[in-house]
C-alpha positions as a Python dict, from the first residue, in 0.01 Angstrom:
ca = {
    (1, 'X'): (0, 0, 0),
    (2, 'X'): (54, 384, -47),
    (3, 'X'): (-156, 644, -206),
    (4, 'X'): (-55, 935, -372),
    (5, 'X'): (-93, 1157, -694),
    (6, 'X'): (40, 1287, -990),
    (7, 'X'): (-100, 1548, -1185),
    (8, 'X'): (43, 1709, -1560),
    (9, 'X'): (133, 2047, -1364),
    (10, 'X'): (86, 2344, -1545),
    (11, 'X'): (61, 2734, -1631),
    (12, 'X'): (-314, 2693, -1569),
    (13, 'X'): (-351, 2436, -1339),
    (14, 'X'): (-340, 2415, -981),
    (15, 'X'): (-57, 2580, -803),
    (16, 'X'): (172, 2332, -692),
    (17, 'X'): (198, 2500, -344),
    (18, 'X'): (-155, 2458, -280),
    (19, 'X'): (-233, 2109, -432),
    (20, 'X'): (78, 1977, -227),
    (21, 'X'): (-84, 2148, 123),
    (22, 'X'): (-430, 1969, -3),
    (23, 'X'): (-250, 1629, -56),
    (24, 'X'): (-45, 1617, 297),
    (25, 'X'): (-338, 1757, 434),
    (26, 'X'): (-566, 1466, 308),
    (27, 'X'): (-332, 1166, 428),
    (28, 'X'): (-215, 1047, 71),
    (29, 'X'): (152, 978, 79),
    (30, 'X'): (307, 1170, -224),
    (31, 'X'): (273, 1376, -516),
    (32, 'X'): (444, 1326, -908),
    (33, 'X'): (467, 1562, -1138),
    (34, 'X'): (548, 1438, -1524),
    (35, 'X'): (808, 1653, -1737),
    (36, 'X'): (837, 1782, -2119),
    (37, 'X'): (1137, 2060, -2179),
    (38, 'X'): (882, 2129, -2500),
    (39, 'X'): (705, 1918, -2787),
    (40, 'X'): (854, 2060, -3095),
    (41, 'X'): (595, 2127, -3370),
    (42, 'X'): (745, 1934, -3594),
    (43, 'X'): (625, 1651, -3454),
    (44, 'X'): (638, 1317, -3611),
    (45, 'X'): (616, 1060, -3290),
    (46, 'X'): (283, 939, -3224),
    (47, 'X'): (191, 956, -2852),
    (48, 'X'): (157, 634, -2693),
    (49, 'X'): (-118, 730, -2551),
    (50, 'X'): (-310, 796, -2807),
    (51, 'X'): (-372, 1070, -3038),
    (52, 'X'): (-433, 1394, -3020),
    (53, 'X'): (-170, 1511, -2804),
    (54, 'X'): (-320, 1732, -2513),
    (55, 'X'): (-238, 2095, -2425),
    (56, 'X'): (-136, 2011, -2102),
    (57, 'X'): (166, 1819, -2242),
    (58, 'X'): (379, 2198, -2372),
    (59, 'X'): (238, 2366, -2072),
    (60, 'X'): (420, 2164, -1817),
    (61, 'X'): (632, 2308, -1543),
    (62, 'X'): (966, 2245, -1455),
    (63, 'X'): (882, 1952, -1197),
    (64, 'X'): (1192, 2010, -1005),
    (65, 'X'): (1092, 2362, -973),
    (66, 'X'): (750, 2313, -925),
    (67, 'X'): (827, 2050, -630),
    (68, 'X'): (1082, 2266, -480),
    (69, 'X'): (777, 2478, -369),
    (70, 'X'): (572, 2208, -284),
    (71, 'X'): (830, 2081, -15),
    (72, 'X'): (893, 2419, 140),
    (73, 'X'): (529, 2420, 210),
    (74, 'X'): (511, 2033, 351),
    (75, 'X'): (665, 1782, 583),
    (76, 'X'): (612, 1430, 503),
    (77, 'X'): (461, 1356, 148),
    (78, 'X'): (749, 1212, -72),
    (79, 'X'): (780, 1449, -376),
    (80, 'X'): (813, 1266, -751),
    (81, 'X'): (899, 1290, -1070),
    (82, 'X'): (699, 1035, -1317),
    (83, 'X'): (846, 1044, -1508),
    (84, 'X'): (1162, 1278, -1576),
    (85, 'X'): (1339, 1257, -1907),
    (86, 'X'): (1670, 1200, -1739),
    (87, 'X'): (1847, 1193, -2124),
    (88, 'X'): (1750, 1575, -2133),
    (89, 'X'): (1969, 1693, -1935),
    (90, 'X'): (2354, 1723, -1809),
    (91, 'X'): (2383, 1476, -1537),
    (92, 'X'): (2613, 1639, -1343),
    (93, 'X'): (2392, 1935, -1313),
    (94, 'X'): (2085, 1691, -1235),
    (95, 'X'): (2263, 1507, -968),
    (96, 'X'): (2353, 1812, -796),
    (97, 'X'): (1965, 1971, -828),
    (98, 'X'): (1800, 1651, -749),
    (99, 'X'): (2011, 1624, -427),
    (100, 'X'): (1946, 1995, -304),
    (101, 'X'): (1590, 1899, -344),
    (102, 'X'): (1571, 1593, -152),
    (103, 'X'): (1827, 1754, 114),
    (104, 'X'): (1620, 2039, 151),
    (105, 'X'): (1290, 1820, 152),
    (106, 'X'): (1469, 1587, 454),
    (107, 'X'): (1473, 1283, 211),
    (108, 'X'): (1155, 1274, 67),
    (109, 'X'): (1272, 1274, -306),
    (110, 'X'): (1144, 1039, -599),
    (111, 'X'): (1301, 989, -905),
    (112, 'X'): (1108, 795, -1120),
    (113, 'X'): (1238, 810, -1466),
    (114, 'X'): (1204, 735, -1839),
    (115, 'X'): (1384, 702, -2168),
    (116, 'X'): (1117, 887, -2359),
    (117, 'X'): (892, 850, -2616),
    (118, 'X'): (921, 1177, -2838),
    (119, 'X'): (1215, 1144, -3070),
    (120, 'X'): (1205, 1510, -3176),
    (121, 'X'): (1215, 1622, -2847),
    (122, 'X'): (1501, 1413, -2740),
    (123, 'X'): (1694, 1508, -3054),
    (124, 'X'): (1651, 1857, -2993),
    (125, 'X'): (1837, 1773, -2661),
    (126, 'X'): (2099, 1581, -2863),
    (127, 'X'): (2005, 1282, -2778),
    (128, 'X'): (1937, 1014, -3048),
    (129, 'X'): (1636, 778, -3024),
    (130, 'X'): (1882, 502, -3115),
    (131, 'X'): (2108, 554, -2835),
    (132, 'X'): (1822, 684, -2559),
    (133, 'X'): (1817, 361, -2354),
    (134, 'X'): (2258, 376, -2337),
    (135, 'X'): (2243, 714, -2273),
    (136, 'X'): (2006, 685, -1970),
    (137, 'X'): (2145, 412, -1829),
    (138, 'X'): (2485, 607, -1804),
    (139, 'X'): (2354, 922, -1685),
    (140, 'X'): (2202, 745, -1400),
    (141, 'X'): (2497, 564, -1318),
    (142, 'X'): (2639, 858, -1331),
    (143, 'X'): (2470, 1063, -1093),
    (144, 'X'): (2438, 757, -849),
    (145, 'X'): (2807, 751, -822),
    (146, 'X'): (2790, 1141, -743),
    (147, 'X'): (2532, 1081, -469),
    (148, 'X'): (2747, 800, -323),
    (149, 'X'): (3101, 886, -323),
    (150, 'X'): (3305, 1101, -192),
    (151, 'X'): (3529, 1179, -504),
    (152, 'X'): (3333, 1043, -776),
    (153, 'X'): (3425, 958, -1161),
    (154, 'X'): (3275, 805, -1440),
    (155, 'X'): (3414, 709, -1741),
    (156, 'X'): (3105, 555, -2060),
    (157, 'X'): (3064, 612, -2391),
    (158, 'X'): (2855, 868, -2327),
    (159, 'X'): (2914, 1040, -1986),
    (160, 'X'): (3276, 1109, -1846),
    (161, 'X'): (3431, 1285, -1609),
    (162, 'X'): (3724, 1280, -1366),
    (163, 'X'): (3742, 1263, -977),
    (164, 'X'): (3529, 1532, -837),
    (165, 'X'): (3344, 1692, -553),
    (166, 'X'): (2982, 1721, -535),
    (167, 'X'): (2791, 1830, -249),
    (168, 'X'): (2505, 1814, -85),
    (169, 'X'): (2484, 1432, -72),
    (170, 'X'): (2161, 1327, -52),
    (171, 'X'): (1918, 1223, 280),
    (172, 'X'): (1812, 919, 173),
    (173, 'X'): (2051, 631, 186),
    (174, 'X'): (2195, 551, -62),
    (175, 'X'): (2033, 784, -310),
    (176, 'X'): (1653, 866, -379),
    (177, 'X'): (1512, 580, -495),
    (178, 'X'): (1500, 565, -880),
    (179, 'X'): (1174, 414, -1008),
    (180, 'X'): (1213, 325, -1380),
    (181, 'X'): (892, 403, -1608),
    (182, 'X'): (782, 138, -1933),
    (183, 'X'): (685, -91, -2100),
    (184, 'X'): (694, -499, -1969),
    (185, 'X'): (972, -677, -2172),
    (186, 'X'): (1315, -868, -2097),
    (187, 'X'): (1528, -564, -2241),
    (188, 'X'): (1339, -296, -2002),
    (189, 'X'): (1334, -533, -1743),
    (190, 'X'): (1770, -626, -1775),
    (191, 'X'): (1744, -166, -1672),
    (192, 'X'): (1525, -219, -1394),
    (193, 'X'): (1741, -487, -1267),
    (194, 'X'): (2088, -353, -1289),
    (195, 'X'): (2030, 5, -1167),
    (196, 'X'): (1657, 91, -1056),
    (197, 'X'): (1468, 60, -669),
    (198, 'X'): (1128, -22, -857),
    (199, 'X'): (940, -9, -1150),
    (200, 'X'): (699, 252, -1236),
    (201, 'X'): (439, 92, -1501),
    (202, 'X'): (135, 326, -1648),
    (203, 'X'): (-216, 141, -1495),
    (204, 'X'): (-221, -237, -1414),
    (205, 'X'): (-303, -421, -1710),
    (206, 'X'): (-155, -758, -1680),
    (207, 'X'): (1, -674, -1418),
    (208, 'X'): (23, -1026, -1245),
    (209, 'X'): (195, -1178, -1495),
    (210, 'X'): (436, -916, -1555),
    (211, 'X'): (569, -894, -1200),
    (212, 'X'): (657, -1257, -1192),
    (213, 'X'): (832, -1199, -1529),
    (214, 'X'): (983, -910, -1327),
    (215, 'X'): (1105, -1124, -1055),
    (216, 'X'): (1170, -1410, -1237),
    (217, 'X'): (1438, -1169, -1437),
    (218, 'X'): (1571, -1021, -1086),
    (219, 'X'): (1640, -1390, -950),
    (220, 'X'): (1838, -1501, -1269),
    (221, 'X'): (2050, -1177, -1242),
    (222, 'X'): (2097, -1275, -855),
    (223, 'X'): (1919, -960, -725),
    (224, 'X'): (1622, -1025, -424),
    (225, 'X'): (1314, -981, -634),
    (226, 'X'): (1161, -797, -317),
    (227, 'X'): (1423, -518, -329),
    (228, 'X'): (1219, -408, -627),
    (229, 'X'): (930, -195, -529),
    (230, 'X'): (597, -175, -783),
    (231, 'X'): (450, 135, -832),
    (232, 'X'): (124, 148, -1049),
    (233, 'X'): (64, 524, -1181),
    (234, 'X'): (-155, 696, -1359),
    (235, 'X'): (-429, 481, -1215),
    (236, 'X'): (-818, 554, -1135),
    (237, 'X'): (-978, 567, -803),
    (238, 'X'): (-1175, 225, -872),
    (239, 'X'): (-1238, 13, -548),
    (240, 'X'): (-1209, -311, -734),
    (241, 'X'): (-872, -243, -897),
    (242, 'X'): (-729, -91, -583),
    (243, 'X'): (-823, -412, -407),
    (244, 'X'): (-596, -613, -734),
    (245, 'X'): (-315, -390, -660),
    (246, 'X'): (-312, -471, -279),
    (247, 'X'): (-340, -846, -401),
    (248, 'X'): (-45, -834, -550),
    (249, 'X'): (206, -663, -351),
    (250, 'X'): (196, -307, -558),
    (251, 'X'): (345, -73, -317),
    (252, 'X'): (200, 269, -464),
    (253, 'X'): (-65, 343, -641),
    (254, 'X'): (-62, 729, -800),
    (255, 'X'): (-378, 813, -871),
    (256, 'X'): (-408, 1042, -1151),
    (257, 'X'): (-566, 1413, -1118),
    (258, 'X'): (-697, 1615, -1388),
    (259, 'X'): (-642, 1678, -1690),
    (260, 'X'): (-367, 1373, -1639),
    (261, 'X'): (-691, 1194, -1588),
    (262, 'X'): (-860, 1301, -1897),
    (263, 'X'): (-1177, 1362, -1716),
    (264, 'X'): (-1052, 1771, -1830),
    (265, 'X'): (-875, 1968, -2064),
    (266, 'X'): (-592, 2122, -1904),
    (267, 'X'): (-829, 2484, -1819),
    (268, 'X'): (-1076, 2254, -1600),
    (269, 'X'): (-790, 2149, -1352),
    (270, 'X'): (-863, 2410, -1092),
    (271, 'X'): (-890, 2377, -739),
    (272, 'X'): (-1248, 2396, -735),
    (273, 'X'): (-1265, 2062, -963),
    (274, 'X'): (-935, 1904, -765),
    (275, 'X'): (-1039, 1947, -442),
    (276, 'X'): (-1361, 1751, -428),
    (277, 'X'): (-1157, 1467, -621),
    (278, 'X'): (-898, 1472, -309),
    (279, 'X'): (-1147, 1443, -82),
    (280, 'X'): (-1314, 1121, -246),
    (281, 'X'): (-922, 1013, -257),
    (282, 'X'): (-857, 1038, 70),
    (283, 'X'): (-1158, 871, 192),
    (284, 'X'): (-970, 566, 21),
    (285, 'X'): (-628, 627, 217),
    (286, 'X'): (-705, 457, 512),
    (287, 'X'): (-825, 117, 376),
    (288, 'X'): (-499, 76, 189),
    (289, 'X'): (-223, 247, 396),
    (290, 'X'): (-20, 10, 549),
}
């Protein structure tokens, strides 16, 4: 079982340059960053999470950006997304950025990905909520044919285009692996089946039961239930928890940093509060690194 982080990135937190030296440096095995383009003020979707709606959350930077500089400054932590709002943007363009990054980076890309949750901010993108979970699940199609052939096409409701060239291709074989982020349930579960390398759930509650429902879904679609990894994030650094995880076959736990953690608001999330936290993190690395 792996053990990285993700931290909610921002104007006032912890340069991503740094924090990603600080990670590789400890032995943990990858860093996420989250995205939001912006929250509109208008807004009239509660946060699943639970209200009030943080700071940190229109502060964030670009995470493609933002890990762009943490892999010229690394060599072997794999470099995340969790989770990117894939519906936000052109999927051509995306294709093409997310496979500079990981061909730059040597392969170490991971997209982990989500329909979203903010309806205003997806609608400012032109996206309706109705149509979010189509719209994904094209776009990622999408840009896995562009990483994958030669002279790719596509042709959906929502994403077309004709035989084209699109280069670089990316390291990793056959694409980056896509890690889908949500809820449990048969309709999320159909995506993660179809098109996804793993599931990305928020924490671990119930998370027994759901894999088998997970698996159970995989075998009655005829896919290898173990060609799905499971990736808790978000989680706490709590012995007894990390010990479930390893229990049951989880893959990856990302452990949250501040103020993803909530231990902060997004102005406490310096290096001089990160750092310690890293260093109680990486005491945990080698008792569950494979």
């Amino acid at each position: 079982m792996r053990l990285g982080v993700m931290v909610l990135a921002t104007d006032l937190t912890m340069p991503p340059a740094e924090l990603a030296e600080a990670v590789e440096s400890r032995g943990l095995s990858s860093l996420f960053l989250p995205e939001h383009t912006h929250i509109p003020t208008c807004r009239l979707t509660p946060y699943p999470g639970g209200e009030p709606l943080n700071e940190e959350f229109h502060r964030m930077l670009d995470p493609l950006v933002a890990l762009s500089i943490a892999a010229a400054v690394t060599s072997t932590i794999e470099l995340g997304t969790g989770v990117m709002l894939v519906n936000q943007h052109d999927p051509i363009v995306l294709a093409k950025q997310i496979a500079t990054l990981d061909h730059l980076s040597n392969g170490r890309f991971v997209l982990g990905a989500g329909f979203g949750w903010n309806k205003e901010e997806m609608e400012h993108h032109g996206v309706r909520a109705t149509d979010r979970r189509k719209v994904f699940r094209e776009k990622v199609l999408a840009m896995q044919a562009l990483w994958t052939q030669d002279e790719a096409s596509f042709d959906g409701e929502f994403v077309s285009f004709s035989p084209s060239w699109a280069w670089p291709k990316p390291v990793r074989k056959p694409y980056p692996p896509v890690l889908l982020g949500g809820a449990a349930g048969p309709n999320f579960f159909t995506h993660v089946v179809e098109y996804a390398d793993g599931w990305l759930p928020i924490g671990g509650s119930n998370l027994r039961a759901d894999i088998q429902r997970l698996h159970r879904h995989a075998e009655s679609a005829g896919r290898d239930p173990q060609s799905l990894s499971i990736n808790v994030f978000g989680a706490r650094p709590n012995l007894g928890s990390l010990e479930r995880y390893q229990e049951l076959g989880v893959d990856r736990v990302v452990l949250a940093l501040p103020p993803a953690d909530r231990f902060t608001d997004v102005r406490g999330a310096t290096r001089d509060q990160i750092l310690p936290l890293l260093d109680g993190y990486s005491n945990l690395v080698q008792k569950f690194t494979d």
